[in-house]
mmCIF file of C-alpha atoms in Angstrom:
data_model
loop_
_atom_site.group_PDB
_atom_site.id
_atom_site.type_symbol
_atom_site.label_atom_id
_atom_site.label_comp_id
_atom_site.label_asym_id
_atom_site.label_seq_id
_atom_site.Cartn_x
_atom_site.Cartn_y
_atom_site.Cartn_z
ATOM 1 C CA MET A 1 36.605 -17.588 -78.532
ATOM 2 C CA LEU A 2 35.505 -17.765 -74.666
ATOM 3 C CA LYS A 3 38.731 -19.133 -73.768
ATOM 4 C CA PHE A 4 40.527 -16.543 -75.697
ATOM 5 C CA VAL A 5 38.471 -13.754 -73.896
ATOM 6 C CA LEU A 6 39.103 -15.179 -70.500
ATOM 7 C CA LYS A 7 42.810 -15.485 -71.223
ATOM 8 C CA ARG A 8 42.953 -11.808 -71.997
ATOM 9 C CA LEU A 9 40.849 -10.747 -68.905
ATOM 10 C CA MET A 10 43.321 -12.507 -66.625
ATOM 11 C CA PHE A 11 45.923 -10.213 -67.531
ATOM 12 C CA LEU A 12 43.994 -7.156 -66.906
ATOM 13 C CA PRO A 13 44.534 -6.879 -63.366
ATOM 14 C CA PHE A 14 48.323 -7.287 -63.651
ATOM 15 C CA VAL A 15 48.651 -4.644 -66.380
ATOM 16 C CA MET A 16 46.598 -2.255 -64.296
ATOM 17 C CA LEU A 17 48.767 -3.124 -61.163
ATOM 18 C CA GLY A 18 51.611 -2.241 -63.459
ATOM 19 C CA VAL A 19 50.173 1.106 -64.453
ATOM 20 C CA THR A 20 49.658 2.129 -61.003
ATOM 21 C CA MET A 21 53.076 1.468 -59.838
ATOM 22 C CA LEU A 22 54.646 3.476 -62.597
ATOM 23 C CA LEU A 23 52.617 6.360 -61.754
ATOM 24 C CA PHE A 24 53.435 6.183 -58.130
ATOM 25 C CA ALA A 25 57.054 5.688 -58.827
ATOM 26 C CA ALA A 26 56.838 9.036 -60.853
ATOM 27 C CA LEU A 27 55.266 10.771 -57.893
ATOM 28 C CA GLN A 28 58.036 10.032 -55.819
ATOM 29 C CA PHE A 29 60.068 13.095 -57.281
ATOM 30 C CA LEU A 30 57.760 15.296 -55.499
ATOM 31 C CA SER A 31 58.083 16.164 -51.978
ATOM 32 C CA ALA A 32 56.011 14.588 -49.175
ATOM 33 C CA GLU A 33 53.900 17.692 -48.940
ATOM 34 C CA MET A 34 53.082 17.653 -52.591
ATOM 35 C CA ARG A 35 52.080 13.908 -52.222
ATOM 36 C CA ALA A 36 50.044 14.690 -49.157
ATOM 37 C CA SER A 37 47.632 16.204 -51.354
ATOM 38 C CA LEU A 38 46.451 12.920 -52.687
ATOM 39 C CA TYR A 39 45.053 12.190 -49.163
ATOM 40 C CA ILE A 40 43.208 15.557 -48.527
ATOM 41 C CA LYS A 41 39.416 15.462 -48.941
ATOM 42 C CA ASP A 42 38.820 18.800 -47.641
ATOM 43 C CA PRO A 43 40.642 22.072 -48.180
ATOM 44 C CA ARG A 44 40.498 22.797 -44.581
ATOM 45 C CA GLN A 45 43.008 19.610 -43.857
ATOM 46 C CA LEU A 46 45.739 21.940 -45.514
ATOM 47 C CA SER A 47 46.467 23.373 -42.008
ATOM 48 C CA ALA A 48 47.270 20.032 -40.862
ATOM 49 C CA MET A 49 49.571 18.811 -43.407
ATOM 50 C CA GLU A 50 52.266 17.400 -41.289
ATOM 51 C CA SER A 51 49.826 15.110 -39.508
ATOM 52 C CA ILE A 52 48.737 13.860 -42.821
ATOM 53 C CA ILE A 53 52.244 13.111 -44.025
ATOM 54 C CA GLU A 54 52.716 11.210 -40.610
ATOM 55 C CA LYS A 55 49.393 9.346 -40.762
ATOM 56 C CA TYR A 56 50.110 8.162 -44.347
ATOM 57 C CA GLY A 57 53.652 7.436 -43.921
ATOM 58 C CA LEU A 58 54.732 9.670 -46.754
ATOM 59 C CA ARG A 59 58.641 9.534 -45.355
ATOM 60 C CA LYS A 60 58.604 5.829 -45.154
ATOM 61 C CA PRO A 61 59.848 3.694 -47.938
ATOM 62 C CA MET A 62 58.198 3.597 -51.192
ATOM 63 C CA PRO A 63 56.568 0.132 -50.919
ATOM 64 C CA VAL A 64 54.723 1.075 -47.708
ATOM 65 C CA GLN A 65 53.362 4.343 -49.438
ATOM 66 C CA TYR A 66 52.372 2.594 -52.502
ATOM 67 C CA TRP A 67 50.335 0.066 -50.462
ATOM 68 C CA ILE A 68 48.645 2.566 -48.557
ATOM 69 C CA TRP A 69 47.614 4.963 -51.578
ATOM 70 C CA LEU A 70 46.512 1.662 -53.562
ATOM 71 C CA LYS A 71 44.146 0.714 -50.926
ATOM 72 C CA GLN A 72 43.060 4.304 -51.028
ATOM 73 C CA VAL A 73 42.410 4.240 -54.790
ATOM 74 C CA ALA A 74 40.555 0.809 -54.369
ATOM 75 C CA ARG A 75 37.858 2.648 -52.260
ATOM 76 C CA GLY A 76 37.700 5.302 -55.143
ATOM 77 C CA ASP A 77 39.245 7.839 -52.893
ATOM 78 C CA LEU A 78 41.472 9.842 -55.211
ATOM 79 C CA GLY A 79 41.822 12.975 -53.060
ATOM 80 C CA TYR A 80 40.588 16.523 -53.542
ATOM 81 C CA SER A 81 40.998 18.455 -56.775
ATOM 82 C CA GLU A 82 41.713 22.293 -56.211
ATOM 83 C CA THR A 83 41.060 23.168 -59.836
ATOM 84 C CA ALA A 84 37.730 21.368 -60.030
ATOM 85 C CA LYS A 85 36.901 22.416 -56.143
ATOM 86 C CA MET A 86 35.472 18.845 -55.689
ATOM 87 C CA PRO A 87 36.908 15.535 -55.184
ATOM 88 C CA VAL A 88 38.556 13.939 -57.871
ATOM 89 C CA ALA A 89 36.133 11.105 -58.180
ATOM 90 C CA ASP A 90 33.496 13.568 -58.344
ATOM 91 C CA ALA A 91 35.310 15.616 -60.863
ATOM 92 C CA VAL A 92 35.693 12.449 -62.868
ATOM 93 C CA ARG A 93 32.248 11.626 -62.948
ATOM 94 C CA SER A 94 31.325 15.555 -63.812
ATOM 95 C CA PHE A 95 33.771 15.717 -66.798
ATOM 96 C CA PHE A 96 33.800 12.402 -68.278
ATOM 97 C CA PRO A 97 30.236 12.104 -69.476
ATOM 98 C CA ALA A 98 30.881 15.265 -71.634
ATOM 99 C CA THR A 99 33.679 13.874 -73.219
ATOM 100 C CA PHE A 100 32.032 10.718 -73.500
ATOM 101 C CA GLU A 101 29.128 12.235 -75.568
ATOM 102 C CA LEU A 102 31.309 13.942 -77.799
ATOM 103 C CA THR A 103 33.430 11.063 -78.396
ATOM 104 C CA LEU A 104 30.170 8.983 -79.579
ATOM 105 C CA MET A 105 29.034 11.875 -81.687
ATOM 106 C CA ALA A 106 32.612 12.092 -83.523
ATOM 107 C CA PHE A 107 33.666 8.288 -83.618
ATOM 108 C CA PHE A 108 31.048 6.728 -85.706
ATOM 109 C CA PRO A 109 31.108 9.091 -88.388
ATOM 110 C CA ILE A 110 35.048 8.599 -88.237
ATOM 111 C CA LEU A 111 34.795 5.132 -88.502
ATOM 112 C CA ILE A 112 32.362 5.014 -91.519
ATOM 113 C CA ILE A 113 33.860 7.717 -93.459
ATOM 114 C CA GLY A 114 37.480 6.345 -92.842
ATOM 115 C CA VAL A 115 36.622 2.753 -93.793
ATOM 116 C CA TYR A 116 34.191 3.330 -96.865
ATOM 117 C CA PHE A 117 36.264 6.107 -98.373
ATOM 118 C CA GLY A 118 39.505 4.431 -97.549
ATOM 119 C CA THR A 119 38.308 1.259 -99.124
ATOM 120 C CA LEU A 120 37.036 3.071 -102.327
ATOM 121 C CA SER A 121 40.145 4.889 -102.576
ATOM 122 C CA ALA A 122 41.977 1.634 -102.923
ATOM 123 C CA VAL A 123 39.481 0.263 -105.366
ATOM 124 C CA TYR A 124 39.642 3.152 -107.589
ATOM 125 C CA LYS A 125 43.412 3.871 -107.283
ATOM 126 C CA ASP A 126 44.731 6.905 -109.189
ATOM 127 C CA ARG A 127 41.276 7.820 -110.346
ATOM 128 C CA PHE A 128 39.520 10.944 -109.203
ATOM 129 C CA LEU A 129 37.819 9.697 -106.034
ATOM 130 C CA ASP A 130 41.328 8.311 -105.023
ATOM 131 C CA HIS A 131 42.918 11.869 -105.333
ATOM 132 C CA ALA A 132 39.986 13.490 -103.656
ATOM 133 C CA THR A 133 39.986 11.421 -100.578
ATOM 134 C CA ARG A 134 43.980 11.550 -100.623
ATOM 135 C CA PHE A 135 43.534 15.284 -100.378
ATOM 136 C CA VAL A 136 41.234 15.079 -97.752
ATOM 137 C CA ALA A 137 43.671 12.858 -95.648
ATOM 138 C CA ILE A 138 46.734 14.987 -96.398
ATOM 139 C CA THR A 139 44.880 18.238 -95.478
ATOM 140 C CA GLY A 140 43.232 16.787 -92.315
ATOM 141 C CA TYR A 141 46.364 15.163 -91.134
ATOM 142 C CA SER A 142 48.311 18.369 -91.479
ATOM 143 C CA LEU A 143 45.870 20.956 -90.305
ATOM 144 C CA PRO A 144 46.332 21.787 -86.615
ATOM 145 C CA SER A 145 43.092 21.154 -84.814
ATOM 146 C CA PHE A 146 42.947 24.779 -83.270
ATOM 147 C CA VAL A 147 43.164 26.259 -86.593
ATOM 148 C CA LEU A 148 40.110 24.393 -88.058
ATOM 149 C CA GLY A 149 38.197 24.805 -84.597
ATOM 150 C CA LEU A 150 38.945 28.525 -84.969
ATOM 151 C CA VAL A 151 37.866 28.802 -88.541
ATOM 152 C CA LEU A 152 34.598 26.871 -88.049
ATOM 153 C CA LEU A 153 33.875 29.169 -84.923
ATOM 154 C CA MET A 154 34.322 32.200 -87.079
ATOM 155 C CA VAL A 155 32.185 30.969 -90.062
ATOM 156 C CA PHE A 156 29.542 28.887 -88.241
ATOM 157 C CA TYR A 157 29.147 31.107 -84.981
ATOM 158 C CA GLY A 158 30.678 34.302 -85.734
ATOM 159 C CA ARG A 159 29.073 34.786 -88.889
ATOM 160 C CA PHE A 160 25.908 32.998 -88.797
ATOM 161 C CA GLN A 161 25.157 32.460 -85.111
ATOM 162 C CA LEU A 162 24.999 28.854 -85.395
ATOM 163 C CA PHE A 163 26.406 26.017 -83.393
ATOM 164 C CA PRO A 164 27.601 28.117 -80.136
ATOM 165 C CA PRO A 165 30.844 26.900 -78.025
ATOM 166 C CA GLY A 166 30.207 25.478 -74.563
ATOM 167 C CA ARG A 167 28.178 22.611 -73.627
ATOM 168 C CA TYR A 168 24.736 23.961 -73.411
ATOM 169 C CA SER A 169 22.856 27.194 -73.218
ATOM 170 C CA LEU A 170 22.012 29.382 -70.131
ATOM 171 C CA ASP A 171 18.422 27.931 -70.079
ATOM 172 C CA VAL A 172 19.676 24.314 -70.268
ATOM 173 C CA ASP A 173 22.217 24.913 -67.720
ATOM 174 C CA LEU A 174 19.605 25.809 -65.363
ATOM 175 C CA LEU A 175 17.177 23.027 -66.182
ATOM 176 C CA VAL A 176 19.820 20.173 -65.795
ATOM 177 C CA HIS A 177 20.946 21.770 -62.310
ATOM 178 C CA SER A 178 17.190 21.992 -61.143
ATOM 179 C CA ASP A 179 15.616 19.682 -58.909
ATOM 180 C CA ALA A 180 13.080 18.983 -61.438
ATOM 181 C CA PHE A 181 15.612 17.367 -63.872
ATOM 182 C CA ARG A 182 16.429 13.706 -62.980
ATOM 183 C CA HIS A 183 20.015 12.400 -63.757
ATOM 184 C CA TYR A 184 19.554 8.765 -64.748
ATOM 185 C CA THR A 185 23.079 8.142 -66.665
ATOM 186 C CA GLY A 186 24.966 11.494 -66.344
ATOM 187 C CA LEU A 187 24.949 11.986 -70.185
ATOM 188 C CA LEU A 188 22.878 15.047 -70.254
ATOM 189 C CA THR A 189 21.747 14.475 -74.143
ATOM 190 C CA LEU A 190 20.008 10.986 -73.214
ATOM 191 C CA ASP A 191 18.759 12.287 -69.564
ATOM 192 C CA SER A 192 17.142 15.027 -71.344
ATOM 193 C CA ILE A 193 15.356 12.720 -73.580
ATOM 194 C CA LEU A 194 14.595 10.527 -70.781
ATOM 195 C CA ASN A 195 13.294 13.498 -69.123
ATOM 196 C CA GLY A 196 11.026 14.444 -72.162
ATOM 197 C CA GLN A 197 13.048 17.564 -72.696
ATOM 198 C CA PHE A 198 13.737 17.325 -76.172
ATOM 199 C CA SER A 199 14.614 20.977 -76.702
ATOM 200 C CA ALA A 200 17.243 20.613 -74.338
ATOM 201 C CA ALA A 201 18.772 17.359 -76.025
ATOM 202 C CA ALA A 202 18.861 19.542 -79.248
ATOM 203 C CA ASP A 203 20.527 22.240 -77.726
ATOM 204 C CA LEU A 204 23.106 19.974 -76.494
ATOM 205 C CA LEU A 205 23.410 18.542 -79.657
ATOM 206 C CA LYS A 206 23.853 21.814 -81.232
ATOM 207 C CA HIS A 207 26.782 22.651 -79.099
ATOM 208 C CA MET A 208 28.436 19.455 -80.024
ATOM 209 C CA VAL A 209 28.428 19.779 -83.715
ATOM 210 C CA LEU A 210 31.369 22.235 -84.076
ATOM 211 C CA PRO A 211 33.796 20.109 -81.945
ATOM 212 C CA ALA A 212 32.747 16.905 -83.332
ATOM 213 C CA MET A 213 33.308 18.043 -86.917
ATOM 214 C CA THR A 214 36.810 19.193 -85.897
ATOM 215 C CA LEU A 215 37.311 15.743 -84.430
ATOM 216 C CA ILE A 216 35.973 13.989 -87.681
ATOM 217 C CA TYR A 217 38.000 16.120 -90.158
ATOM 218 C CA ILE A 218 41.339 15.708 -88.192
ATOM 219 C CA SER A 219 40.978 12.020 -86.966
ATOM 220 C CA VAL A 220 39.443 10.470 -90.435
ATOM 221 C CA ALA A 221 42.531 11.500 -92.338
ATOM 222 C CA LEU A 222 44.948 8.803 -90.610
ATOM 223 C CA LEU A 223 42.150 6.078 -90.803
ATOM 224 C CA LEU A 224 41.633 7.010 -94.383
ATOM 225 C CA ARG A 225 45.206 6.508 -95.184
ATOM 226 C CA ILE A 226 45.535 3.043 -93.116
ATOM 227 C CA THR A 227 42.570 1.658 -94.919
ATOM 228 C CA ARG A 228 43.737 2.493 -98.167
ATOM 229 C CA SER A 229 47.261 1.329 -97.999
ATOM 230 C CA SER A 230 45.776 -2.278 -96.146
ATOM 231 C CA MET A 231 43.430 -2.693 -98.795
ATOM 232 C CA LEU A 232 45.801 -2.180 -101.754
ATOM 233 C CA GLU A 233 48.340 -4.533 -99.962
ATOM 234 C CA GLU A 234 45.352 -7.144 -99.550
ATOM 235 C CA MET A 235 43.968 -6.652 -103.210
ATOM 236 C CA SER A 236 47.677 -7.288 -104.508
ATOM 237 C CA LYS A 237 47.940 -10.561 -103.143
ATOM 238 C CA ASP A 238 47.564 -13.984 -104.517
ATOM 239 C CA TYR A 239 44.066 -14.981 -103.013
ATOM 240 C CA VAL A 240 42.325 -11.948 -104.659
ATOM 241 C CA ARG A 241 43.514 -12.698 -107.978
ATOM 242 C CA THR A 242 42.429 -16.437 -107.449
ATOM 243 C CA ALA A 243 39.104 -15.139 -106.435
ATOM 244 C CA ARG A 244 38.730 -12.849 -109.400
ATOM 245 C CA ALA A 245 40.066 -15.783 -111.883
ATOM 246 C CA LYS A 246 37.178 -17.924 -110.588
ATOM 247 C CA GLY A 247 34.688 -15.351 -111.687
ATOM 248 C CA LEU A 248 33.614 -13.783 -108.577
ATOM 249 C CA ALA A 249 32.287 -10.499 -108.725
ATOM 250 C CA ASN A 250 34.464 -7.543 -107.816
ATOM 251 C CA SER A 251 32.258 -6.200 -105.390
ATOM 252 C CA VAL A 252 32.234 -9.810 -103.702
ATOM 253 C CA VAL A 253 35.940 -10.055 -103.652
ATOM 254 C CA ILE A 254 36.296 -6.520 -102.051
ATOM 255 C CA ARG A 255 33.587 -6.943 -99.376
ATOM 256 C CA LYS A 256 34.184 -10.803 -98.259
ATOM 257 C CA HIS A 257 37.623 -11.168 -98.886
ATOM 258 C CA ALA A 258 39.979 -8.174 -99.370
ATOM 259 C CA LEU A 259 38.369 -6.023 -96.792
ATOM 260 C CA LYS A 260 37.947 -8.453 -94.120
ATOM 261 C CA ASN A 261 41.752 -9.129 -94.314
ATOM 262 C CA ALA A 262 42.525 -5.397 -94.403
ATOM 263 C CA LEU A 263 40.433 -4.452 -91.375
ATOM 264 C CA ILE A 264 42.890 -5.978 -88.710
ATOM 265 C CA PRO A 265 45.305 -2.815 -88.857
ATOM 266 C CA VAL A 266 41.959 -0.487 -89.002
ATOM 267 C CA VAL A 267 40.710 -2.282 -85.845
ATOM 268 C CA THR A 268 44.088 -1.439 -83.890
ATOM 269 C CA LEU A 269 43.926 2.242 -85.281
ATOM 270 C CA SER A 270 39.985 2.670 -84.789
ATOM 271 C CA SER A 271 40.273 1.418 -80.796
ATOM 272 C CA LEU A 272 43.370 3.822 -80.434
ATOM 273 C CA LEU A 273 41.206 6.596 -81.682
ATOM 274 C CA PHE A 274 38.223 5.944 -79.580
ATOM 275 C CA ILE A 275 40.165 5.750 -76.485
ATOM 276 C CA GLY A 276 42.128 8.849 -77.516
ATOM 277 C CA LEU A 277 39.035 10.624 -77.977
ATOM 278 C CA LEU A 278 37.703 9.215 -74.554
ATOM 279 C CA GLY A 279 40.849 10.307 -72.577
ATOM 280 C CA GLY A 280 40.069 14.073 -73.618
ATOM 281 C CA VAL A 281 40.908 15.917 -76.785
ATOM 282 C CA VAL A 282 42.423 18.847 -75.169
ATOM 283 C CA ILE A 283 42.981 21.392 -77.934
ATOM 284 C CA THR A 284 39.483 21.008 -79.111
ATOM 285 C CA GLU A 285 37.761 21.239 -75.777
ATOM 286 C CA THR A 286 39.708 24.506 -75.060
ATOM 287 C CA VAL A 287 38.929 26.002 -78.351
ATOM 288 C CA PHE A 288 35.208 25.370 -78.007
ATOM 289 C CA ASP A 289 35.073 25.810 -74.211
ATOM 290 C CA PHE A 290 33.877 22.474 -73.855
ATOM 291 C CA PRO A 291 34.034 21.053 -70.146
ATOM 292 C CA GLY A 292 35.580 17.483 -70.746
ATOM 293 C CA ILE A 293 37.989 15.457 -69.263
ATOM 294 C CA GLY A 294 41.052 16.350 -71.055
ATOM 295 C CA ARG A 295 40.604 20.342 -70.673
ATOM 296 C CA TRP A 296 40.083 19.667 -66.888
ATOM 297 C CA GLY A 297 43.309 17.337 -67.017
ATOM 298 C CA VAL A 298 45.469 20.365 -68.542
ATOM 299 C CA VAL A 299 44.076 22.697 -66.225
ATOM 300 C CA ALA A 300 45.205 20.533 -63.176
ATOM 301 C CA ALA A 301 48.530 19.987 -64.513
ATOM 302 C CA VAL A 302 49.291 23.663 -65.082
ATOM 303 C CA GLN A 303 48.173 24.625 -61.627
ATOM 304 C CA LEU A 304 50.068 21.555 -60.383
ATOM 305 C CA ASP A 305 46.710 19.938 -59.027
ATOM 306 C CA ILE A 306 48.594 16.557 -58.186
ATOM 307 C CA PRO A 307 45.567 14.856 -57.373
ATOM 308 C CA GLY A 308 43.403 16.025 -60.500
ATOM 309 C CA VAL A 309 46.475 14.981 -62.858
ATOM 310 C CA LEU A 310 46.696 11.480 -61.150
ATOM 311 C CA GLY A 311 42.877 10.803 -61.332
ATOM 312 C CA SER A 312 42.672 11.986 -65.335
ATOM 313 C CA THR A 313 46.081 9.929 -65.917
ATOM 314 C CA LEU A 314 44.574 6.730 -64.115
ATOM 315 C CA LEU A 315 41.254 7.229 -65.905
ATOM 316 C CA THR A 316 43.233 7.603 -69.306
ATOM 317 C CA ALA A 317 45.791 4.441 -68.576
ATOM 318 C CA PHE A 318 42.714 2.284 -67.600
ATOM 319 C CA LEU A 319 40.730 3.180 -70.884
ATOM 320 C CA PHE A 320 43.994 2.333 -72.819
ATOM 321 C CA VAL A 321 44.294 -1.085 -71.290
ATOM 322 C CA ILE A 322 40.521 -1.644 -72.120
ATOM 323 C CA ALA A 323 41.197 -0.559 -75.699
ATOM 324 C CA ASN A 324 43.981 -3.136 -76.093
ATOM 325 C CA LEU A 325 41.768 -5.841 -74.611
ATOM 326 C CA LEU A 326 38.748 -5.137 -77.159
ATOM 327 C CA SER A 327 41.202 -4.717 -79.908
ATOM 328 C CA ASP A 328 42.322 -8.484 -79.143
ATOM 329 C CA MET A 329 38.536 -9.400 -78.956
ATOM 330 C CA LEU A 330 38.104 -7.812 -82.420
ATOM 331 C CA TYR A 331 40.988 -9.488 -83.760
ATOM 332 C CA ALA A 332 39.640 -12.823 -82.907
ATOM 333 C CA VAL A 333 36.230 -11.778 -84.768
ATOM 334 C CA VAL A 334 37.907 -10.546 -87.857
ATOM 335 C CA ASP A 335 40.634 -13.202 -88.066
ATOM 336 C CA PRO A 336 39.554 -16.639 -86.349
ATOM 337 C CA ARG A 337 43.410 -17.775 -86.700
ATOM 338 C CA ILE A 338 44.324 -15.301 -83.950
ATOM 339 C CA ARG A 339 42.227 -16.918 -81.158
ATOM 340 C CA ILE A 340 43.071 -20.459 -82.505
ATOM 341 C CA GLY A 341 46.855 -19.466 -81.911
#
């Protein structure tokens, strides 16, 4: 197992290097003046644009430009974001924890509901439970997230004044930005608990309920369908029929044999769902005025904030590379034949 993991880790730097090459190559379609924004750390430097172009060789051959930019990225210097009004690295540190908290709140219910009910749907094929789960899957898969989000807002917040949009209330905003509040992790809910501010933690969780509900309903649909189809395929195979012929209980056959083999495509989809949520769920964050990384990336793209777009893209690319690595590791846990090969 260790050899398998180390082999995958060895390829990680090369994959990330390839990603940075592709991103930088795409930037070459922009003018030297626009690419100069990647090296600006302060808005006052805009008046010295030509000197920045000269300093970083933005009219030199592409390999020279790439090497200069790569050294800057390695130092964590990604330029200044006009939309966030702060350096890109600080913007990522500011927006990403909000998305991370929302992802954690939504992902585990998605995983549990999707795998559990997808399995039951396959076991009770063509019965009431199967029809009910398929109905949920079809509606969730076809329903636009902004429609569901707006409906939830109108019902829970508009009518009952529950679960407001945004990330926190005004009181919590003042608290988390005060000198008395210590930021241990950057995750405000956890930091509130560590500071003994349990009412603030409850307020933060309350603001995440509706966006999490939206993500759960939309995302669980695909996981339900994949789990169901994978389980149906496994249950039709010879080894399952043999296990049943030996007298094993149906629950044992499903849990210890069919489900384990059916989890391989589920692992792939789950890792992609998790990283997709971490990369920022643009529409959901916009509907609920949630200040996450996805919403900031879209605002940066609309306003042609090149450093902001590149920073959010690099983060998303890095997360997807890590997701593929984790998927490979989980494959080896689920199916030992993979790591042996």
